[in-house]
Amino acid sequence: MPSITHNLIAIRGQIEATARQAQRDPASIQLVAISKTHPVEKIQEAIAAGQRCFGENRVQEAQQKFSGLRAQNPDLALHLIGALQTNKAEAAVQLFDVIETLDRPKLAKTLADAMRKTGRRPRLYVEVNIGEEPQKAGILPQLLPEFLATCRDEHGLAICGLMCLPPAGRDPVPFFEQLRRLADRHALPHRSMGMSSDFSQAIQCGATAVRIGTAIFGSR
Ligand SMILES: *Cc1c(COP(=O)(O)O)cnc(C)c1O
């Protein structure tokens, strides 16, 4: 059995087991296969194993890899999980089904303009700088209420979730719990958190999407 197929089966099993332990419906947790830097052949292997949802961190790389794949597999869903420059916002709106990295007011305005212009409405998650790290992207937790209001009232953007990347080298659980609380407080149904090393903990804390790269495709 090819290793990507094997990895996907193992991860699906682990997601299901963790969900049941946490008394959650496994179907409420989406596996986003993070295929950044990996070639089309590996993505095809994942598609053959039944995976339909993928995440990429660069607009141009995603365009190059997924235009052909999508022509053959119209049911693929694509998430943007990396920083989005405003000059690529329109291309991102055309390509992605979910943009997980709305992280600043200027991008909110640019995305709103691009959505009006193209008629496409990808789902939007706000990236939260959950560890309040100066070098990291994302809205600070204390500024989230104001940012959500700006998205809604000034730009007419419907935000449906939050995404975070906890600080490296620390216990992620308190950060996952905080993202969960923030999402609940604002009635946002989607919580994207957890990667290869910590997705089980994220599921226990209420993740609705886990973003897994290395554990599926190997190291980058
Ligand atoms: C690369 C990346 C992932 C996947 O990380 P792995 O450790 O390879 O599973 C998840 N989320 C974001 C935002 C990433 O950039």
mmCIF file of N, CA, C and O in Angstrom, residues 127-169:
data_model
loop_
_atom_site.group_PDB
_atom_site.id
_atom_site.type_symbol
_atom_site.label_atom_id
_atom_site.label_comp_id
_atom_site.label_asym_id
_atom_site.label_seq_id
_atom_site.Cartn_x
_atom_site.Cartn_y
_atom_site.Cartn_z
ATOM 1 N N GLU A 127 -7.704 34.619 11.411
ATOM 2 C CA GLU A 127 -6.540 34.065 12.109
ATOM 3 C C GLU A 127 -6.306 34.876 13.376
ATOM 4 O O GLU A 127 -6.202 36.103 13.334
ATOM 5 N N VAL A 128 -6.227 34.174 14.500
ATOM 6 C CA VAL A 128 -6.022 34.834 15.790
ATOM 7 C C VAL A 128 -4.587 34.582 16.246
ATOM 8 O O VAL A 128 -4.114 33.439 16.229
ATOM 9 N N ASN A 129 -3.910 35.624 16.643
ATOM 10 C CA ASN A 129 -2.549 35.509 17.201
ATOM 11 C C ASN A 129 -2.703 35.116 18.670
ATOM 12 O O ASN A 129 -2.599 35.933 19.574
ATOM 13 N N ILE A 130 -2.947 33.825 18.844
ATOM 14 C CA ILE A 130 -3.452 33.334 20.124
ATOM 15 C C ILE A 130 -2.396 33.410 21.232
ATOM 16 O O ILE A 130 -2.730 33.563 22.405
ATOM 17 N N GLY A 131 -1.109 33.331 20.839
ATOM 18 C CA GLY A 131 -0.034 33.446 21.832
ATOM 19 C C GLY A 131 0.474 34.872 21.980
ATOM 20 O O GLY A 131 1.455 35.100 22.694
ATOM 21 N N GLU A 132 -0.182 35.810 21.280
ATOM 22 C CA GLU A 132 0.220 37.231 21.302
ATOM 23 C C GLU A 132 1.716 37.363 21.041
ATOM 24 O O GLU A 132 2.436 38.064 21.758
ATOM 25 N N GLU A 133 2.176 36.673 19.974
ATOM 26 C CA GLU A 133 3.593 36.702 19.613
ATOM 27 C C GLU A 133 3.844 37.825 18.610
ATOM 28 O O GLU A 133 3.180 37.885 17.574
ATOM 29 N N PRO A 134 4.827 38.695 18.903
ATOM 30 C CA PRO A 134 5.051 39.859 18.040
ATOM 31 C C PRO A 134 5.371 39.490 16.589
ATOM 32 O O PRO A 134 4.996 40.210 15.670
ATOM 33 N N GLN A 135 6.061 38.372 16.374
ATOM 34 C CA GLN A 135 6.486 38.024 15.003
ATOM 35 C C GLN A 135 5.389 37.310 14.229
ATOM 36 O O GLN A 135 5.551 37.024 13.053
ATOM 37 N N LYS A 136 4.272 37.004 14.864
ATOM 38 C CA LYS A 136 3.263 36.166 14.212
ATOM 39 C C LYS A 136 2.084 36.976 13.682
ATOM 40 O O LYS A 136 1.708 37.990 14.263
ATOM 41 N N ALA A 137 1.523 36.475 12.580
ATOM 42 C CA ALA A 137 0.337 37.111 12.005
ATOM 43 C C ALA A 137 -0.877 36.813 12.881
ATOM 44 O O ALA A 137 -0.839 35.940 13.750
ATOM 45 N N GLY A 138 -1.937 37.554 12.622
ATOM 46 C CA GLY A 138 -3.188 37.267 13.309
ATOM 47 C C GLY A 138 -3.653 38.444 14.136
ATOM 48 O O GLY A 138 -2.879 39.317 14.522
ATOM 49 N N ILE A 139 -4.949 38.425 14.398
ATOM 50 C CA ILE A 139 -5.577 39.455 15.224
ATOM 51 C C ILE A 139 -5.359 39.088 16.691
ATOM 52 O O ILE A 139 -5.570 37.937 17.085
ATOM 53 N N LEU A 140 -4.951 40.063 17.491
ATOM 54 C CA LEU A 140 -4.789 39.801 18.927
ATOM 55 C C LEU A 140 -6.159 39.496 19.535
ATOM 56 O O LEU A 140 -7.164 40.107 19.149
ATOM 57 N N PRO A 141 -6.202 38.562 20.492
ATOM 58 C CA PRO A 141 -7.514 38.175 21.057
ATOM 59 C C PRO A 141 -8.332 39.370 21.539
ATOM 60 O O PRO A 141 -9.546 39.420 21.326
ATOM 61 N N GLN A 142 -7.668 40.342 22.176
ATOM 62 C CA GLN A 142 -8.444 41.470 22.716
ATOM 63 C C GLN A 142 -8.991 42.387 21.617
ATOM 64 O O GLN A 142 -9.905 43.167 21.876
ATOM 65 N N LEU A 143 -8.440 42.280 20.390
ATOM 66 C CA LEU A 143 -8.938 43.115 19.296
ATOM 67 C C LEU A 143 -9.954 42.380 18.413
ATOM 68 O O LEU A 143 -10.478 42.953 17.457
ATOM 69 N N LEU A 144 -10.200 41.123 18.741
ATOM 70 C CA LEU A 144 -11.085 40.324 17.885
ATOM 71 C C LEU A 144 -12.517 40.880 17.799
ATOM 72 O O LEU A 144 -13.067 40.959 16.686
ATOM 73 N N PRO A 145 -13.137 41.293 18.909
ATOM 74 C CA PRO A 145 -14.520 41.797 18.784
ATOM 75 C C PRO A 145 -14.621 42.973 17.810
ATOM 76 O O PRO A 145 -15.519 42.999 16.949
ATOM 77 N N GLU A 146 -13.684 43.896 17.932
ATOM 78 C CA GLU A 146 -13.697 45.070 17.064
ATOM 79 C C GLU A 146 -13.462 44.671 15.602
ATOM 80 O O GLU A 146 -14.120 45.175 14.686
ATOM 81 N N PHE A 147 -12.532 43.734 15.392
ATOM 82 C CA PHE A 147 -12.229 43.319 14.015
ATOM 83 C C PHE A 147 -13.434 42.612 13.379
ATOM 84 O O PHE A 147 -13.770 42.857 12.221
ATOM 85 N N LEU A 148 -14.075 41.749 14.142
ATOM 86 C CA LEU A 148 -15.254 41.051 13.605
ATOM 87 C C LEU A 148 -16.363 42.046 13.261
ATOM 88 O O LEU A 148 -17.043 41.900 12.234
ATOM 89 N N ALA A 149 -16.511 43.053 14.100
ATOM 90 C CA ALA A 149 -17.539 44.076 13.829
ATOM 91 C C ALA A 149 -17.201 44.847 12.556
ATOM 92 O O ALA A 149 -18.083 45.127 11.740
ATOM 93 N N THR A 150 -15.916 45.170 12.369
ATOM 94 C CA THR A 150 -15.504 45.876 11.160
ATOM 95 C C THR A 150 -15.777 45.026 9.921
ATOM 96 O O THR A 150 -16.311 45.517 8.918
ATOM 97 N N CYS A 151 -15.423 43.754 9.982
ATOM 98 C CA CYS A 151 -15.661 42.859 8.836
ATOM 99 C C CYS A 151 -17.143 42.853 8.477
ATOM 100 O O CYS A 151 -17.513 42.966 7.308
ATOM 101 N N ARG A 152 -17.971 42.741 9.493
ATOM 102 C CA ARG A 152 -19.412 42.611 9.272
ATOM 103 C C ARG A 152 -20.029 43.941 8.847
ATOM 104 O O ARG A 152 -20.698 44.029 7.824
ATOM 105 N N ASP A 153 -19.765 44.983 9.625
ATOM 106 C CA ASP A 153 -20.513 46.230 9.439
ATOM 107 C C ASP A 153 -19.942 47.099 8.317
ATOM 108 O O ASP A 153 -20.692 47.742 7.594
ATOM 109 N N GLU A 154 -18.621 47.130 8.178
ATOM 110 C CA GLU A 154 -18.050 47.995 7.142
ATOM 111 C C GLU A 154 -17.918 47.286 5.811
ATOM 112 O O GLU A 154 -17.992 47.906 4.756
ATOM 113 N N HIS A 155 -17.665 45.971 5.858
ATOM 114 C CA HIS A 155 -17.349 45.273 4.606
ATOM 115 C C HIS A 155 -18.380 44.222 4.222
ATOM 116 O O HIS A 155 -18.251 43.606 3.164
ATOM 117 N N GLY A 156 -19.363 43.992 5.049
ATOM 118 C CA GLY A 156 -20.382 42.996 4.721
ATOM 119 C C GLY A 156 -19.837 41.581 4.616
ATOM 120 O O GLY A 156 -20.370 40.754 3.868
ATOM 121 N N LEU A 157 -18.757 41.294 5.344
ATOM 122 C CA LEU A 157 -18.153 39.967 5.259
ATOM 123 C C LEU A 157 -18.717 39.051 6.341
ATOM 124 O O LEU A 157 -18.726 39.403 7.518
ATOM 125 N N ALA A 158 -19.146 37.876 5.934
ATOM 126 C CA ALA A 158 -19.583 36.868 6.896
ATOM 127 C C ALA A 158 -18.360 36.050 7.317
ATOM 128 O O ALA A 158 -17.723 35.411 6.492
ATOM 129 N N ILE A 159 -18.025 36.097 8.582
ATOM 130 C CA ILE A 159 -16.912 35.300 9.100
ATOM 131 C C ILE A 159 -17.514 34.045 9.713
ATOM 132 O O ILE A 159 -18.467 34.127 10.495
ATOM 133 N N CYS A 160 -16.962 32.878 9.351
ATOM 134 C CA CYS A 160 -17.583 31.659 9.891
ATOM 135 C C CYS A 160 -16.662 30.860 10.791
ATOM 136 O O CYS A 160 -17.057 29.810 11.295
ATOM 137 N N GLY A 161 -15.435 31.344 11.043
ATOM 138 C CA GLY A 161 -14.569 30.566 11.924
ATOM 139 C C GLY A 161 -13.332 31.310 12.348
ATOM 140 O O GLY A 161 -13.076 32.432 11.905
ATOM 141 N N LEU A 162 -12.589 30.651 13.231
ATOM 142 C CA LEU A 162 -11.305 31.166 13.709
ATOM 143 C C LEU A 162 -10.231 30.115 13.453
ATOM 144 O O LEU A 162 -10.508 28.912 13.447
ATOM 145 N N MET A 163 -9.010 30.594 13.269
ATOM 146 C CA MET A 163 -7.870 29.701 13.046
ATOM 147 C C MET A 163 -6.730 30.171 13.934
ATOM 148 O O MET A 163 -6.600 31.370 14.181
ATOM 149 N N CYS A 164 -5.938 29.230 14.451
ATOM 150 C CA CYS A 164 -4.750 29.645 15.204
ATOM 151 C C CYS A 164 -3.612 28.655 15.057
ATOM 152 O O CYS A 164 -3.799 27.503 14.660
ATOM 153 N N LEU A 165 -2.442 29.160 15.360
ATOM 154 C CA LEU A 165 -1.178 28.403 15.403
ATOM 155 C C LEU A 165 -0.550 28.727 16.753
ATOM 156 O O LEU A 165 0.039 29.797 16.907
ATOM 157 N N PRO A 166 -0.661 27.863 17.735
ATOM 158 C CA PRO A 166 -0.109 28.198 19.062
ATOM 159 C C PRO A 166 1.407 28.349 19.039
ATOM 160 O O PRO A 166 2.066 27.872 18.112
ATOM 161 N N PRO A 167 1.963 29.014 20.036
ATOM 162 C CA PRO A 167 3.414 29.200 20.090
ATOM 163 C C PRO A 167 4.147 27.859 20.068
ATOM 164 O O PRO A 167 3.721 26.902 20.706
ATOM 165 N N ALA A 168 5.256 27.824 19.317
ATOM 166 C CA ALA A 168 6.048 26.592 19.221
ATOM 167 C C ALA A 168 6.662 26.261 20.574
ATOM 168 O O ALA A 168 7.016 27.152 21.348
ATOM 169 N N GLY A 169 6.761 24.989 20.860
ATOM 170 C CA GLY A 169 7.494 24.549 22.044
ATOM 171 C C GLY A 169 6.767 24.716 23.363
ATOM 172 O O GLY A 169 7.355 24.552 24.422
#
